[in-house]
Short mmCIF file of C-alpha atoms (C1' of nucleotides) in Angstrom, two decimals:
data_model
loop_
_atom_site.label_atom_id
_atom_site.label_comp_id
_atom_site.label_asym_id
_atom_site.label_seq_id
_atom_site.Cartn_x
_atom_site.Cartn_y
_atom_site.Cartn_z
CA MET A 1 -10.67 5.30 -11.89
CA LYS A 2 -7.79 6.83 -10.11
CA LYS A 3 -4.36 6.04 -11.56
CA ASN A 4 -1.18 5.47 -9.71
CA THR A 5 -0.42 8.80 -8.06
CA ILE A 6 3.26 8.17 -7.99
CA GLU A 7 3.59 7.94 -11.72
CA THR A 8 1.19 10.83 -12.40
CA GLY A 9 2.23 13.03 -9.46
CA GLU A 10 -1.44 13.89 -9.53
CA SER A 11 -2.64 13.83 -5.95
CA SER A 12 0.74 14.63 -4.53
CA SER A 13 0.41 18.22 -5.77
CA GLY A 14 4.05 18.89 -5.18
CA ARG A 15 3.88 18.62 -1.42
CA PRO A 16 6.76 16.38 -0.43
CA ILE A 17 4.90 14.76 2.39
CA MET A 18 2.17 13.77 0.03
CA VAL A 19 4.66 12.19 -2.34
CA LEU A 20 6.14 10.40 0.59
CA LEU A 21 2.81 9.21 1.96
CA ASP A 22 1.94 8.05 -1.55
CA VAL A 23 4.97 5.94 -1.95
CA MET A 24 4.97 4.55 1.52
CA GLY A 25 1.34 3.71 1.20
CA GLN A 26 1.93 1.30 -1.57
CA ARG A 27 2.05 -2.40 -0.76
CA TRP A 28 5.53 -3.64 0.09
CA ALA A 29 7.19 -0.26 -0.17
CA LEU A 30 7.73 0.20 3.52
CA ARG A 31 8.61 -3.46 3.96
CA ILE A 32 11.29 -3.28 1.30
CA LEU A 33 12.79 -0.16 2.89
CA TRP A 34 12.71 -1.96 6.25
CA GLU A 35 14.36 -5.19 5.00
CA LEU A 36 17.17 -3.25 3.43
CA ARG A 37 17.91 -1.46 6.70
CA ASP A 38 21.24 -3.11 7.45
CA ALA A 39 22.43 -4.88 4.41
CA ARG A 40 22.27 -5.03 0.66
CA LEU A 41 20.18 -7.76 -0.75
CA THR A 42 19.87 -9.41 -4.13
CA PHE A 43 16.46 -9.38 -5.80
CA ARG A 44 15.81 -12.89 -4.78
CA ASP A 45 16.92 -12.51 -1.18
CA LEU A 46 14.80 -9.40 -0.81
CA GLN A 47 11.92 -11.33 -2.21
CA LYS A 48 12.31 -14.06 0.32
CA ARG A 49 12.50 -11.60 3.26
CA CYS A 50 9.35 -9.93 2.03
CA ASP A 51 7.20 -13.06 2.51
CA ASP A 52 7.97 -14.17 -1.01
CA VAL A 53 6.35 -11.26 -2.67
CA SER A 54 5.81 -11.88 -6.38
CA PRO A 55 8.62 -10.72 -8.53
CA THR A 56 6.22 -8.54 -10.45
CA SER A 57 5.24 -6.57 -7.45
CA LEU A 58 8.75 -6.46 -6.14
CA ASN A 59 10.10 -5.13 -9.35
CA THR A 60 7.34 -2.58 -9.71
CA ARG A 61 8.04 -1.26 -6.25
CA LEU A 62 11.76 -1.26 -6.67
CA LYS A 63 11.52 0.75 -9.82
CA GLU A 64 9.51 3.44 -7.93
CA LEU A 65 11.85 3.51 -4.95
CA ARG A 66 14.81 3.79 -7.27
CA ALA A 67 13.18 6.54 -9.17
CA LEU A 68 12.72 8.39 -5.93
CA GLU A 69 16.32 7.72 -4.96
CA LEU A 70 15.42 5.86 -1.83
CA VAL A 71 16.87 2.60 -3.14
CA ASP A 72 19.68 1.88 -5.54
CA HIS A 73 21.33 -1.11 -7.12
CA ASN A 74 24.87 -2.17 -7.65
CA GLU A 75 27.07 -5.31 -7.84
CA GLN A 76 26.00 -6.26 -4.22
CA GLY A 77 22.33 -6.04 -5.07
CA PHE A 78 19.73 -3.54 -3.84
CA GLY A 79 20.24 -1.21 -0.91
CA HIS A 80 19.43 2.14 0.62
CA THR A 81 20.66 5.33 -0.91
CA LYS A 82 21.68 8.14 1.38
CA TRP A 83 17.99 9.15 1.47
CA GLY A 84 16.78 5.65 1.98
CA ARG A 85 19.11 5.31 4.99
CA GLU A 86 17.60 8.40 6.51
CA LEU A 87 14.12 7.16 5.92
CA GLY A 88 15.19 3.88 7.36
CA GLU A 89 16.18 5.69 10.62
CA HIS A 90 12.64 6.96 10.93
CA LEU A 91 11.38 3.40 10.53
CA LEU A 92 13.63 2.37 13.25
CA GLY A 93 12.04 4.96 15.47
CA LEU A 94 8.61 3.68 14.49
CA SER A 95 9.83 0.14 15.34
CA LYS A 96 10.64 1.22 18.89
CA TRP A 97 7.34 3.01 19.26
CA SER A 98 5.48 0.03 17.90
CA ALA A 99 6.71 -2.13 20.68
CA GLN A 100 5.00 -0.05 23.28
CA TRP A 101 1.92 0.29 21.23
CA ALA A 102 1.70 -3.39 20.58
CA GLU A 103 2.16 -4.26 24.20
CA GLU A 104 -0.85 -2.20 25.23
CA VAL A 105 -3.03 -2.64 22.18
CA LEU A 106 -2.35 -5.95 20.48
CA LYS A 107 -3.73 -8.88 22.33
CA GLY A 108 -1.39 -8.03 25.20
CA MET B 30 -3.44 -15.67 -3.33
CA LYS B 31 -2.43 -13.78 -0.30
CA LYS B 32 -5.19 -12.49 1.96
CA ASN B 33 -5.16 -9.22 3.88
CA THR B 34 -2.49 -9.59 6.41
CA ILE B 35 -4.08 -7.29 8.88
CA GLU B 36 -7.18 -9.44 9.27
CA THR B 37 -5.32 -12.66 9.32
CA GLY B 38 -2.31 -11.43 11.23
CA GLU B 39 -0.52 -13.96 9.12
CA SER B 40 2.61 -12.25 7.84
CA SER B 41 2.98 -10.05 10.83
CA SER B 42 4.06 -12.95 12.94
CA GLY B 43 3.48 -11.02 16.13
CA ARG B 44 6.34 -8.56 15.53
CA PRO B 45 4.81 -5.10 16.19
CA ILE B 46 6.81 -3.44 13.46
CA MET B 47 5.42 -5.81 10.96
CA VAL B 48 1.90 -5.20 12.08
CA LEU B 49 2.61 -1.51 11.73
CA LEU B 50 4.23 -1.81 8.34
CA ASP B 51 1.29 -3.86 7.20
CA VAL B 52 -1.28 -1.31 8.28
CA MET B 53 0.66 1.68 7.13
CA GLY B 54 1.26 0.04 3.79
CA GLN B 55 -2.38 -0.06 3.01
CA ARG B 56 -3.74 2.57 0.71
CA TRP B 57 -5.03 5.64 2.47
CA ALA B 58 -4.02 4.52 5.93
CA LEU B 59 -1.13 6.93 6.27
CA ARG B 60 -3.03 9.69 4.56
CA ILE B 61 -5.90 9.32 6.94
CA LEU B 62 -3.60 9.42 9.92
CA TRP B 63 -2.05 12.49 8.43
CA GLU B 64 -5.23 14.36 7.74
CA LEU B 65 -6.39 13.84 11.32
CA ARG B 66 -3.25 15.28 12.72
CA ASP B 67 -4.74 18.52 14.04
CA ALA B 68 -8.50 18.16 14.10
CA ARG B 69 -11.34 15.75 14.19
CA LEU B 70 -13.17 15.33 11.00
CA THR B 71 -16.48 13.86 9.89
CA PHE B 72 -16.49 10.97 7.57
CA ARG B 73 -17.29 13.15 4.66
CA ASP B 74 -14.76 15.88 5.47
CA LEU B 75 -12.07 13.29 5.85
CA GLN B 76 -13.08 11.87 2.50
CA LYS B 77 -12.72 15.29 0.88
CA ARG B 78 -9.30 15.84 2.40
CA CYS B 79 -8.22 12.42 1.11
CA ASP B 80 -8.67 13.26 -2.54
CA ASP B 81 -12.25 12.12 -2.50
CA VAL B 82 -11.38 8.55 -1.64
CA SER B 83 -14.32 6.21 -2.12
CA PRO B 84 -16.47 5.77 0.99
CA THR B 85 -15.90 2.06 0.67
CA SER B 86 -12.18 2.44 0.95
CA LEU B 87 -12.36 5.03 3.62
CA ASN B 88 -14.69 2.98 5.68
CA THR B 89 -12.64 -0.21 5.31
CA ARG B 90 -9.45 1.66 6.45
CA LEU B 91 -11.14 3.41 9.34
CA LYS B 92 -12.40 0.09 10.67
CA GLU B 93 -8.87 -1.20 10.68
CA LEU B 94 -7.37 1.88 12.22
CA ARG B 95 -10.04 1.86 14.89
CA ALA B 96 -9.42 -1.85 15.56
CA LEU B 97 -5.78 -0.96 16.12
CA GLU B 98 -6.72 1.94 18.39
CA LEU B 99 -5.03 4.47 16.22
CA VAL B 100 -8.25 6.20 15.36
CA ASP B 101 -11.52 6.54 17.21
CA HIS B 102 -14.87 8.14 16.67
CA ASN B 103 -17.12 10.34 18.76
CA GLU B 104 -19.74 13.11 18.36
CA GLN B 105 -17.10 15.37 16.73
CA GLY B 106 -16.22 12.75 14.13
CA PHE B 107 -13.07 10.81 13.61
CA GLY B 108 -9.84 11.55 15.29
CA HIS B 109 -6.59 10.29 16.70
CA THR B 110 -6.40 8.23 19.79
CA LYS B 111 -3.51 8.57 22.15
CA TRP B 112 -1.60 6.12 20.00
CA GLY B 113 -2.71 7.77 16.84
CA ARG B 114 -1.35 11.07 18.05
CA GLU B 115 1.95 9.57 18.74
CA LEU B 116 2.11 8.00 15.36
CA GLY B 117 1.11 11.32 13.96
CA GLU B 118 4.14 12.89 15.64
CA HIS B 119 6.33 10.49 13.76
CA LEU B 120 4.65 11.50 10.50
CA LEU B 121 5.29 15.08 11.30
CA GLY B 122 9.00 14.19 11.59
CA LEU B 123 8.81 12.50 8.22
CA SER B 124 7.15 15.61 6.81
CA LYS B 125 10.12 17.73 7.83
CA TRP B 126 12.53 15.17 6.47
CA SER B 127 10.65 14.97 3.21
CA ALA B 128 11.08 18.61 2.56
CA GLN B 129 14.86 18.22 2.40
CA TRP B 130 14.56 15.06 0.40
CA ALA B 131 12.15 16.61 -2.07
CA GLU B 132 14.34 19.62 -2.58
CA GLU B 133 17.21 17.53 -3.73
CA VAL B 134 15.45 14.68 -5.41
CA LEU B 135 12.11 15.78 -6.84
CA LYS B 136 12.43 17.87 -9.93
CA GLY B 137 14.40 20.42 -7.92
"C1'" DT C 7 -42.77 17.91 7.00
"C1'" DT C 8 -38.96 18.73 4.51
"C1'" DA C 9 -34.11 19.45 4.49
"C1'" DT C 10 -29.41 18.44 5.88
"C1'" DT C 11 -25.92 15.98 7.65
"C1'" DT C 12 -24.27 11.99 9.52
"C1'" DG C 13 -21.94 7.20 8.84
"C1'" DC C 14 -22.07 3.98 6.00
"C1'" DT C 15 -23.51 -0.22 2.38
"C1'" DA C 16 -24.32 -2.37 -2.51
"C1'" DC C 17 -22.44 -3.43 -6.47
"C1'" DA C 18 -20.49 -3.43 -10.96
"C1'" DA C 19 -16.33 -1.84 -13.16
"C1'" DA C 20 -11.48 -0.74 -13.12
"C1'" DT C 21 -6.92 -1.41 -11.32
"C1'" DA C 22 -3.30 -3.68 -8.89
"C1'" DA C 23 -1.19 -7.76 -6.87
"C1'" DT C 24 -0.29 -12.66 -7.08
"C1'" DG C 25 1.76 -17.05 -8.52
"C1'" DT C 26 3.98 -19.71 -11.88
"C1'" DA C 27 6.87 -20.17 -15.50
"C1'" DG C 28 10.56 -18.96 -17.78
"C1'" DC C 29 14.12 -15.81 -20.37
"C1'" DA C 30 18.66 -13.55 -21.15
"C1'" DC C 31 22.94 -12.48 -19.21
"C1'" DA C 32 27.09 -13.31 -16.41
"C1'" DA C 33 30.34 -15.80 -13.65
"C1'" DA C 34 32.26 -20.25 -12.23
"C1'" DG C 35 33.57 -25.08 -12.69
"C1'" DG C 36 34.79 -28.86 -15.10
"C1'" DC D 6 33.29 -25.79 -24.81
"C1'" DC D 7 29.42 -27.22 -21.89
"C1'" DT D 8 26.79 -27.17 -17.87
"C1'" DT D 9 25.47 -25.25 -13.68
"C1'" DT D 10 24.32 -21.53 -10.71
"C1'" DG D 11 22.77 -17.02 -9.64
"C1'" DT D 12 21.35 -12.74 -11.21
"C1'" DG D 13 17.45 -9.25 -12.50
"C1'" DC D 14 13.84 -9.45 -14.35
"C1'" DT D 15 9.17 -10.24 -17.91
"C1'" DA D 16 4.67 -12.72 -19.51
"C1'" DC D 17 0.36 -13.74 -18.41
"C1'" DA D 18 -3.73 -15.60 -16.56
"C1'" DT D 19 -5.94 -15.56 -12.06
"C1'" DT D 20 -7.41 -13.36 -7.91
"C1'" DA D 21 -7.85 -9.54 -4.74
"C1'" DT D 22 -8.50 -4.86 -3.83
"C1'" DT D 23 -9.98 -0.30 -4.91
"C1'" DT D 24 -12.99 2.75 -7.20
"C1'" DG D 25 -17.08 5.40 -8.45
"C1'" DT D 26 -21.88 5.94 -8.20
"C1'" DA D 27 -25.91 5.53 -6.07
"C1'" DG D 28 -28.45 5.46 -2.22
"C1'" DC D 29 -30.09 4.18 2.70
"C1'" DA D 30 -31.34 4.81 7.63
"C1'" DA D 31 -30.83 7.52 11.70
"C1'" DA D 32 -30.26 11.95 13.77
"C1'" DT D 33 -30.72 16.54 13.93
"C1'" DA D 34 -32.82 21.04 12.59
"C1'" DA D 35 -36.00 24.12 10.24
#
DNA sequence: TTATTTGCTACAAATAATGTAGCACAAAGG
DNA sequence: CCTTTGTGCTACATTATTTGTAGCAAATAA
């Protein structure tokens, strides 16, 4: 088998980009980061926005994102940390790019 | 259950960013894109660079990336398409960012 | 003819995600 | 006090995905 590389840090081998690719490559991680881009959300609201992801999955992912200081939690719910916000900016860039890409590639 | 959203196009609902988040959120997708950033690679070389991912997984992912015109294949092996290259640039940006992030967050 | 290398498939076993139910806690209303 | 509402979760059985190993067929090359 091949255990979760985020917990073990195994495949990441200390290279930041690998850690990042690992975490972003997990189901719902990017989506969560995306949905928190302009407002804090409660667990349940976040869940709804993420196509009603199971609480199990959501919680697992949130734990990881919090451990990596990309997401945090307070009285208003879950939201981006300073780092999460920066990463969110990158996603915004990707969003713009994806529009072009989609227009030419996806059934356009 | 909840079937593969890339095949079904279900959760993506036509919004490009969602399609992108879906595909990038699949295991090995980002890593593959990353490893092809500056050279074409054969199936097996790509496999080695991706921590010896199983051929099954690699092939599944490659099929999807090719369908989305992010990766293509020729006599020299697998590589970025025009779109893949652009996406790769974004990953390069993330790589730079991740260095800062890692320095302050990861065991630093 | 015998290797090598290519891209890939089969398939059982292992791991991760899902869906449903529900819990404990806190705040608010009556 | 008692009930309701909303919070962040956990339990657990089911289902889906990923993995690891083996190996195949075609294309070179020796």
